[in-house]
Amino acid sequence: MVKVWKIDEVSQNKFVNNEIIPLTDAEKQAILARWNSYEAGSPTRKLSEIRSLRNYKLQQTDYFSLNDMTLTDEMKSYRKGLRDIPQNNTTEEQYDLLLARDEQGNLTNAIWSKP
Amino acid sequence: MAELRVKGTGTLKLFENDNTSSVTIASPASLSADKTITLPDADVTLVSGTMNDATNLSGNIPVGNLNSGTSASSSTFWRGDATWVAVSDTNTFTQTGTAYFDTSPASSTVAIDNCFTDDYNFYVVKLFVLPSTNAVGISMQYRDTSGTVESDTKYQYASRFFSDEGVAGNNEDKDADKIVLTNGASSREYDGGLMGTFTIRLNRDLAGAATFHQVGTYGVQDSNSAGNQRAYFHSSLFEDSNSGSAVASGLQWYTESGNMEQANIKVYGLVGSAS
């Protein structure tokens, strides 16, 4: 769910040359527009992060594809699952599930678990 | 009270041929306080001996009494080899801008104006900023001499980062209206905010057009909850084609979403770097 900021959440001030200076209404509106524009791009940023993770996980198992290595069915399935992440996950809710972590910072979605 | 008076000129000598005796001006213990010997306004020569009660010495030695004041000025100091020497500030840094806040109210932006002048070509910026909202981006823009933000398509930047789980990534853009330093920084103070150092080279021509080249390293924890450390290597350019009076001369930082909770930023110019 993309967050939508409201005008009363924008700070009343900016900090310039070590002084607190009140923002004008126009400045607050511009800041609000910037914040909400940034939030609108949240799904794109999450997908980018997922792609980085996916590529890293694939690189870690690339060596299984060498001729003198045996690629098990589990490994084939794992790598296919990684490659298919973008096409199988298209909503921000799905992105959040893919990026979920436990308290130790470990990814919790089973798709990241290497066999 | 007994009084000893010597009238006329001459020398008063005590124990002339006895170097084992002392001259003591004694006072009753009941008076306790130190007594004062008042000397006439004339030269006093200490032939030998030690002043061993420095706490009772005060005042200044006139500059003219130190090597006759030769070379003494506001830009020289008295050195251990008994000479007046000029203060050398070559290859030192002079602070040209500062910003510090860590208390409410939170701010939308933190800016330092007029910290870049033609006095220096090289600058160092020490940067710490902490967003109020978790995992949001932090960006940087130049400002002109009147404080107007330089938001034209004059920026190009590339940052490479890697995280503590081995994942690498980029932030990059060309013809951009800002420099994005990171897409995510924790809002918890003890996660460190965004902290780093930038070296900036200012190359301005006589008409006022300039290029600012930034190279820096910085780090963030990308999220409050089980976030990862990210280490960034950054290079960017800002081209200021303004030939008028309001040339780029300051910087501002802001969070892409939500307010800024804390900032501690220092800008230094490298003395002697303009030539």
Tab-separated table of C-alpha atoms in Angstrom:
chain	number	residue	atom	x	y	z
A	1	MET	CA	0.000	0.000	0.000
A	2	VAL	CA	1.564	3.263	-1.127
A	3	LYS	CA	1.732	5.812	1.664
A	4	VAL	CA	0.043	9.178	1.045
A	5	TRP	CA	1.339	12.130	3.063
A	6	LYS	CA	-0.881	14.966	4.280
A	7	ILE	CA	0.090	18.617	4.445
A	8	ASP	CA	0.029	18.760	8.253
A	9	GLU	CA	2.732	16.087	8.355
A	10	VAL	CA	5.195	18.362	6.589
A	11	SER	CA	7.564	20.148	8.948
A	12	GLN	CA	6.851	23.814	9.556
A	13	ASN	CA	10.522	24.624	9.108
A	14	LYS	CA	13.665	24.323	7.105
A	15	PHE	CA	17.145	24.601	8.619
A	16	VAL	CA	19.319	27.052	6.716
A	17	ASN	CA	22.718	28.348	7.819
A	18	ASN	CA	22.128	27.044	11.329
A	19	GLU	CA	18.807	28.857	11.668
A	20	ILE	CA	15.267	27.535	11.783
A	21	ILE	CA	13.261	29.267	9.064
A	22	PRO	CA	9.483	28.826	8.684
A	23	LEU	CA	8.338	27.297	5.413
A	24	THR	CA	5.898	29.181	3.224
A	25	ASP	CA	2.670	27.464	2.211
A	26	ALA	CA	3.988	27.123	-1.312
A	27	GLU	CA	7.160	25.462	-0.052
A	28	LYS	CA	5.137	23.027	2.063
A	29	GLN	CA	2.967	22.141	-0.911
A	30	ALA	CA	6.060	21.512	-3.022
A	31	ILE	CA	7.521	19.268	-0.337
A	32	LEU	CA	4.251	17.367	-0.005
A	33	ALA	CA	4.193	16.779	-3.751
A	34	ARG	CA	7.777	15.522	-3.652
A	35	TRP	CA	7.095	13.140	-0.786
A	36	ASN	CA	4.027	11.645	-2.417
A	37	SER	CA	5.810	11.340	-5.738
A	38	TYR	CA	8.573	9.432	-3.984
A	39	GLU	CA	6.065	7.153	-2.262
A	40	ALA	CA	4.376	6.475	-5.596
A	41	GLY	CA	7.678	5.060	-6.786
A	42	SER	CA	7.901	2.649	-3.859
A	43	PRO	CA	6.826	-0.472	-5.833
A	44	THR	CA	9.443	0.244	-8.487
A	45	ARG	CA	12.179	0.557	-5.863
A	46	LYS	CA	11.081	-2.652	-4.170
A	47	LEU	CA	11.120	-4.496	-7.481
A	48	SER	CA	14.618	-3.167	-8.137
A	49	GLU	CA	15.756	-4.467	-4.771
A	50	ILE	CA	14.152	-7.846	-5.495
A	51	ARG	CA	15.990	-8.022	-8.824
A	52	SER	CA	19.299	-7.309	-7.089
A	53	LEU	CA	18.615	-10.048	-4.567
A	54	ARG	CA	17.479	-12.450	-7.268
A	55	ASN	CA	20.567	-11.814	-9.389
A	56	TYR	CA	22.835	-12.288	-6.386
A	57	LYS	CA	21.168	-15.581	-5.455
A	58	LEU	CA	21.419	-16.826	-9.054
A	59	GLN	CA	25.101	-15.896	-9.205
A	60	GLN	CA	25.712	-17.920	-6.064
A	61	THR	CA	24.492	-21.062	-7.816
A	62	ASP	CA	25.752	-20.378	-11.344
A	63	TYR	CA	28.572	-22.846	-10.895
A	64	PHE	CA	26.053	-25.696	-10.762
A	65	SER	CA	25.439	-25.061	-14.460
A	66	LEU	CA	28.994	-25.957	-15.429
A	67	ASN	CA	29.430	-29.098	-17.520
A	68	ASP	CA	31.211	-31.056	-14.825
A	69	MET	CA	28.572	-30.320	-12.187
A	70	THR	CA	25.331	-32.171	-11.636
A	71	LEU	CA	22.308	-29.894	-11.406
A	72	THR	CA	19.736	-31.590	-9.193
A	73	ASP	CA	16.013	-31.232	-9.779
A	74	GLU	CA	15.780	-29.238	-6.530
A	75	MET	CA	18.452	-26.836	-7.736
A	76	LYS	CA	16.799	-26.536	-11.136
A	77	SER	CA	13.513	-25.720	-9.431
A	78	TYR	CA	15.171	-23.218	-7.091
A	79	ARG	CA	16.886	-21.358	-9.922
A	80	LYS	CA	13.743	-21.374	-12.081
A	81	GLY	CA	11.783	-19.951	-9.153
A	82	LEU	CA	14.295	-17.138	-8.842
A	83	ARG	CA	14.229	-16.374	-12.557
A	84	ASP	CA	10.414	-16.303	-12.567
A	85	ILE	CA	10.080	-13.912	-9.614
A	86	PRO	CA	9.321	-10.800	-11.724
A	87	GLN	CA	6.612	-12.456	-13.773
A	88	ASN	CA	5.040	-14.239	-10.816
A	89	ASN	CA	5.017	-11.203	-8.522
A	90	THR	CA	3.494	-8.017	-9.825
A	91	THR	CA	1.902	-6.238	-6.876
A	92	GLU	CA	3.467	-4.287	-4.027
A	93	GLU	CA	1.914	-6.710	-1.532
A	94	GLN	CA	3.765	-9.553	-3.261
A	95	TYR	CA	6.955	-7.500	-3.253
A	96	ASP	CA	6.585	-6.979	0.505
A	97	LEU	CA	6.216	-10.740	1.027
A	98	LEU	CA	9.365	-11.357	-1.003
A	99	LEU	CA	11.317	-8.759	0.993
A	100	ALA	CA	10.062	-9.827	4.427
A	101	ARG	CA	12.818	-10.471	6.965
A	102	ASP	CA	13.029	-11.901	10.449
A	103	GLU	CA	14.495	-10.079	13.444
A	104	GLN	CA	17.993	-11.153	12.446
A	105	GLY	CA	17.621	-9.632	9.003
A	106	ASN	CA	17.241	-12.948	7.175
A	107	LEU	CA	14.855	-13.166	4.245
A	108	THR	CA	11.900	-15.316	5.267
A	109	ASN	CA	10.230	-16.084	1.935
A	110	ALA	CA	10.887	-19.727	1.012
A	111	ILE	CA	11.757	-18.787	-2.552
A	112	TRP	CA	15.149	-17.519	-1.360
A	113	SER	CA	16.061	-20.770	0.433
A	114	LYS	CA	18.773	-22.612	-1.429
A	115	PRO	CA	18.261	-26.418	-1.478
B	1	MET	CA	58.598	51.063	64.627
B	2	ALA	CA	62.237	50.872	63.717
B	3	GLU	CA	63.243	52.475	60.482
B	4	LEU	CA	66.432	52.140	58.457
B	5	ARG	CA	67.067	54.947	56.037
B	6	VAL	CA	69.872	55.482	53.530
B	7	LYS	CA	70.011	59.007	52.279
B	8	GLY	CA	72.011	59.877	49.225
B	9	THR	CA	73.280	57.827	46.275
B	10	GLY	CA	75.373	54.735	46.416
B	11	THR	CA	75.006	51.016	46.853
B	12	LEU	CA	73.624	49.301	49.916
B	13	LYS	CA	75.476	46.061	50.388
B	14	LEU	CA	74.588	43.317	52.856
B	15	PHE	CA	77.041	40.535	53.644
B	16	GLU	CA	79.286	41.564	50.758
B	17	ASN	CA	81.794	38.806	51.332
B	18	ASP	CA	79.415	36.140	52.615
B	19	ASN	CA	77.554	34.082	50.009
B	20	THR	CA	76.081	31.770	52.599
B	21	SER	CA	73.707	34.182	54.228
B	22	SER	CA	70.211	35.250	53.142
B	23	VAL	CA	68.395	38.493	53.482
B	24	THR	CA	65.007	37.946	55.083
B	25	ILE	CA	62.295	40.495	55.476
B	26	ALA	CA	60.369	38.966	58.305
B	27	SER	CA	56.962	39.708	59.678
B	28	PRO	CA	55.152	38.362	62.732
B	29	ALA	CA	53.309	35.124	62.030
B	30	SER	CA	50.142	36.717	63.353
B	31	LEU	CA	50.023	38.945	60.270
B	32	SER	CA	50.005	35.796	58.119
B	33	ALA	CA	49.466	37.443	54.771
B	34	ASP	CA	52.351	37.905	52.372
B	35	LYS	CA	54.074	41.208	52.530
B	36	THR	CA	54.926	43.383	49.605
B	37	ILE	CA	58.251	44.856	48.699
B	38	THR	CA	57.732	47.925	46.592
B	39	LEU	CA	60.590	48.816	44.318
B	40	PRO	CA	61.038	52.210	42.739
B	41	ASP	CA	60.196	52.674	39.069
B	42	ALA	CA	63.641	51.711	37.877
B	43	ASP	CA	65.472	48.778	36.373
B	44	VAL	CA	65.793	45.771	38.626
B	45	THR	CA	68.461	43.234	37.795
B	46	LEU	CA	68.240	39.714	39.077
B	47	VAL	CA	71.827	38.549	39.086
B	48	SER	CA	70.871	34.957	39.717
B	49	GLY	CA	68.273	32.877	41.437
B	50	THR	CA	64.808	31.392	40.781
B	51	MET	CA	61.338	32.832	41.111
B	52	ASN	CA	59.747	29.841	42.755
B	53	ASP	CA	56.321	31.202	43.587
B	54	ALA	CA	54.877	31.559	40.107
B	55	THR	CA	51.318	31.729	41.359
B	56	ASN	CA	52.034	35.223	42.585
B	57	LEU	CA	53.386	36.343	39.222
B	58	SER	CA	50.994	37.918	36.783
B	59	GLY	CA	50.828	40.388	33.964
B	60	ASN	CA	52.280	40.297	30.478
B	61	ILE	CA	55.758	40.681	29.112
B	62	PRO	CA	55.625	43.490	26.575
B	63	VAL	CA	56.060	42.277	22.992
B	64	GLY	CA	58.905	44.744	22.572
B	65	ASN	CA	60.833	42.927	25.295
B	66	LEU	CA	60.850	39.653	23.339
B	67	ASN	CA	63.619	39.902	20.764
B	68	SER	CA	62.863	43.633	20.649
B	69	GLY	CA	59.506	42.785	19.071
B	70	THR	CA	61.187	42.099	15.748
B	71	SER	CA	58.661	40.399	13.395
B	72	ALA	CA	55.964	40.442	16.091
B	73	SER	CA	52.483	40.874	14.594
B	74	SER	CA	48.959	39.508	14.741
B	75	SER	CA	50.002	36.673	12.423
B	76	THR	CA	53.149	35.594	14.277
B	77	PHE	CA	53.698	33.780	17.547
B	78	TRP	CA	56.600	33.440	20.002
B	79	ARG	CA	58.328	30.110	19.450
B	80	GLY	CA	60.549	28.017	21.674
B	81	ASP	CA	63.679	29.064	19.821
B	82	ALA	CA	63.066	32.675	20.901
B	83	THR	CA	61.942	34.011	17.526
B	84	TRP	CA	58.714	35.449	16.185
B	85	VAL	CA	57.484	33.202	13.352
B	86	ALA	CA	54.490	33.424	11.047
B	87	VAL	CA	51.553	31.057	11.528
B	88	SER	CA	51.582	28.549	8.693
B	89	ASP	CA	48.146	27.492	7.479
B	90	THR	CA	49.302	25.848	4.280
B	91	ASN	CA	47.658	22.469	3.758
B	92	THR	CA	45.208	22.984	6.581
B	93	PHE	CA	41.447	23.168	6.357
B	94	THR	CA	39.305	26.169	7.181
B	95	GLN	CA	35.654	25.661	8.051
B	96	THR	CA	33.474	27.417	5.492
B	97	GLY	CA	30.066	26.130	6.546
B	98	THR	CA	28.301	24.272	9.333
B	99	ALA	CA	24.872	22.938	10.179
B	100	TYR	CA	23.850	21.172	13.360
B	101	PHE	CA	20.505	20.289	14.846
B	102	ASP	CA	19.393	17.327	16.935
B	103	THR	CA	16.292	18.580	18.626
B	104	SER	CA	12.732	19.218	17.592
B	105	PRO	CA	11.253	20.630	15.528
B	106	ALA	CA	12.213	18.357	12.687
B	107	SER	CA	13.163	20.111	9.478
B	108	SER	CA	12.222	19.547	5.867
B	109	THR	CA	15.660	20.517	4.608
B	110	VAL	CA	19.107	21.334	5.914
B	111	ALA	CA	21.098	23.844	3.886
B	112	ILE	CA	24.410	25.667	4.023
B	113	ASP	CA	24.715	28.727	1.798
B	114	ASN	CA	27.874	30.355	0.465
B	115	CYS	CA	30.268	27.712	1.734
B	116	PHE	CA	31.956	27.470	-1.698
B	117	THR	CA	33.979	30.465	-2.790
B	118	ASP	CA	36.837	31.113	-5.157
B	119	ASP	CA	39.203	31.084	-2.173
B	120	TYR	CA	39.474	27.307	-2.411
B	121	ASN	CA	39.297	24.695	-5.146
B	122	PHE	CA	39.171	21.657	-2.869
B	123	TYR	CA	36.636	21.128	-0.112
B	124	VAL	CA	35.847	18.361	2.315
B	125	VAL	CA	32.308	17.797	3.565
B	126	LYS	CA	31.659	15.698	6.674
B	127	LEU	CA	28.032	14.639	6.596
B	128	PHE	CA	25.574	13.072	9.014
B	129	VAL	CA	21.818	13.246	8.453
B	130	LEU	CA	19.034	11.249	10.058
B	131	PRO	CA	15.563	10.983	8.494
B	132	SER	CA	12.388	11.043	10.593
B	133	THR	CA	10.829	8.310	8.473
B	134	ASN	CA	12.337	4.877	8.146
B	135	ALA	CA	13.957	3.609	4.944
B	136	VAL	CA	13.562	6.719	2.817
B	137	GLY	CA	15.902	8.235	0.279
B	138	ILE	CA	18.291	11.118	0.981
B	139	SER	CA	19.295	13.575	-1.735
B	140	MET	CA	21.575	16.542	-2.264
B	141	GLN	CA	21.299	19.702	-4.383
B	142	TYR	CA	23.323	22.866	-4.911
B	143	ARG	CA	22.044	26.352	-4.054
B	144	ASP	CA	23.030	29.694	-5.523
B	145	THR	CA	24.214	32.757	-3.628
B	146	SER	CA	20.637	33.851	-2.975
B	147	GLY	CA	19.628	30.447	-1.598
B	148	THR	CA	17.693	29.366	-4.691
B	149	VAL	CA	17.879	25.627	-5.308
B	150	GLU	CA	19.685	24.498	-8.436
B	151	SER	CA	17.153	21.953	-9.681
B	152	ASP	CA	17.831	22.015	-13.398
B	153	THR	CA	19.036	18.947	-15.241
B	154	LYS	CA	22.654	19.628	-14.365
B	155	TYR	CA	23.454	16.640	-12.208
B	156	GLN	CA	24.909	13.282	-13.067
B	157	TYR	CA	25.864	10.730	-10.476
B	158	ALA	CA	26.812	7.120	-9.945
B	159	SER	CA	26.947	5.258	-6.653
B	160	ARG	CA	27.838	1.635	-6.145
B	161	PHE	CA	26.975	-0.068	-2.910
B	162	PHE	CA	27.247	-3.484	-1.395
B	163	SER	CA	25.435	-4.759	1.643
B	164	ASP	CA	26.441	-6.945	4.562
B	165	GLU	CA	24.658	-9.895	2.901
B	166	GLY	CA	26.746	-9.532	-0.259
B	167	VAL	CA	24.119	-7.957	-2.478
B	168	ALA	CA	25.377	-5.095	-4.654
B	169	GLY	CA	23.416	-2.307	-6.279
B	170	ASN	CA	23.588	1.075	-7.947
B	171	ASN	CA	22.145	4.557	-7.741
B	172	GLU	CA	22.757	6.426	-10.956
B	173	ASP	CA	21.211	9.091	-13.173
B	174	LYS	CA	22.130	11.568	-15.870
B	175	ASP	CA	20.663	15.004	-16.611
B	176	ALA	CA	19.036	14.759	-13.213
B	177	ASP	CA	17.707	17.575	-11.021
B	178	LYS	CA	19.408	16.258	-7.854
B	179	ILE	CA	21.898	13.749	-6.556
B	180	VAL	CA	20.321	10.750	-4.840
B	181	LEU	CA	22.721	9.518	-2.197
B	182	THR	CA	20.693	6.538	-1.036
B	183	ASN	CA	17.237	5.083	-1.492
B	184	GLY	CA	16.937	3.960	2.095
B	185	ALA	CA	18.272	4.971	5.494
B	186	SER	CA	17.174	3.917	8.938
B	187	SER	CA	15.494	6.559	11.090
B	188	ARG	CA	16.878	5.172	14.345
B	189	GLU	CA	19.657	7.337	15.698
B	190	TYR	CA	21.720	4.398	16.894
B	191	ASP	CA	21.594	2.860	13.418
B	192	GLY	CA	23.811	5.724	12.317
B	193	GLY	CA	21.707	7.646	9.779
B	194	LEU	CA	23.667	8.483	6.637
B	195	MET	CA	27.266	9.272	7.507
B	196	GLY	CA	30.194	9.927	5.220
B	197	THR	CA	32.791	12.186	3.664
B	198	PHE	CA	32.872	13.957	0.317
B	199	THR	CA	35.766	15.620	-1.429
B	200	ILE	CA	34.548	18.363	-3.736
B	201	ARG	CA	36.489	20.213	-6.398
B	202	LEU	CA	35.137	23.564	-7.513
B	203	ASN	CA	36.322	24.742	-10.919
B	204	ARG	CA	34.821	28.143	-11.707
B	205	ASP	CA	35.724	30.396	-14.657
B	206	LEU	CA	35.718	34.168	-14.659
B	207	ALA	CA	32.151	34.324	-15.956
B	208	GLY	CA	30.862	32.317	-13.008
B	209	ALA	CA	30.195	29.017	-14.761
B	210	ALA	CA	31.471	26.125	-12.707
B	211	THR	CA	31.765	22.414	-12.323
B	212	PHE	CA	31.485	20.813	-8.914
B	213	HIS	CA	32.877	17.295	-8.812
B	214	GLN	CA	32.032	15.207	-5.769
B	215	VAL	CA	33.667	11.948	-4.789
B	216	GLY	CA	32.649	10.341	-1.549
B	217	THR	CA	32.175	7.321	0.597
B	218	TYR	CA	29.318	6.917	2.999
B	219	GLY	CA	27.247	4.292	4.725
B	220	VAL	CA	23.721	3.637	5.898
B	221	GLN	CA	21.678	0.957	7.532
B	222	ASP	CA	18.875	0.660	5.029
B	223	SER	CA	16.009	0.019	7.465
B	224	ASN	CA	15.128	0.043	11.144
B	225	SER	CA	13.774	-3.470	11.311
B	226	ALA	CA	16.528	-5.973	10.631
B	227	GLY	CA	18.125	-3.645	8.129
B	228	ASN	CA	21.371	-4.225	6.315
B	229	GLN	CA	24.530	-2.145	6.292
B	230	ARG	CA	25.269	-0.589	2.929
B	231	ALA	CA	28.627	0.858	1.960
B	232	TYR	CA	28.605	3.368	-0.906
B	233	PHE	CA	31.276	4.666	-3.257
B	234	HIS	CA	30.032	7.763	-4.991
B	235	SER	CA	31.018	10.086	-7.837
B	236	SER	CA	28.950	12.948	-9.200
B	237	LEU	CA	29.091	16.159	-11.193
B	238	PHE	CA	27.086	19.351	-11.023
B	239	GLU	CA	27.513	21.811	-13.871
B	240	ASP	CA	26.622	25.410	-13.069
B	241	SER	CA	26.359	27.371	-16.310
B	242	ASN	CA	25.098	30.479	-14.532
B	243	SER	CA	27.136	33.464	-15.674
B	244	GLY	CA	25.183	35.928	-13.556
B	245	SER	CA	25.771	36.893	-9.945
B	246	ALA	CA	23.758	34.066	-8.383
B	247	VAL	CA	26.274	31.305	-8.980
B	248	ALA	CA	26.154	27.986	-7.177
B	249	SER	CA	27.805	28.371	-3.790
B	250	GLY	CA	25.964	26.202	-1.273
B	251	LEU	CA	24.471	22.776	-0.691
B	252	GLN	CA	21.288	21.350	0.726
B	253	TRP	CA	20.247	17.874	1.803
B	254	TYR	CA	16.739	16.539	2.255
B	255	THR	CA	14.821	13.336	2.705
B	256	GLU	CA	12.783	12.186	-0.257
B	257	SER	CA	9.841	11.364	1.979
B	258	GLY	CA	9.207	12.656	5.483
B	259	ASN	CA	11.145	15.145	7.553
B	260	MET	CA	14.731	15.231	8.716
B	261	GLU	CA	15.341	14.525	12.404
B	262	GLN	CA	19.010	15.384	12.864
B	263	ALA	CA	21.934	16.773	10.922
B	264	ASN	CA	25.575	17.491	11.587
B	265	ILE	CA	27.404	18.806	8.547
B	266	LYS	CA	30.747	20.549	8.310
B	267	VAL	CA	32.299	22.027	5.169
B	268	TYR	CA	36.022	22.802	5.012
B	269	GLY	CA	38.131	24.518	2.353
B	270	LEU	CA	41.697	23.349	1.762
B	271	VAL	CA	43.989	26.353	2.290
B	272	GLY	CA	46.197	26.991	-0.700
B	273	SER	CA	44.130	24.852	-3.076
B	274	ALA	CA	43.082	27.737	-5.344
B	275	SER	CA	46.495	28.068	-6.896
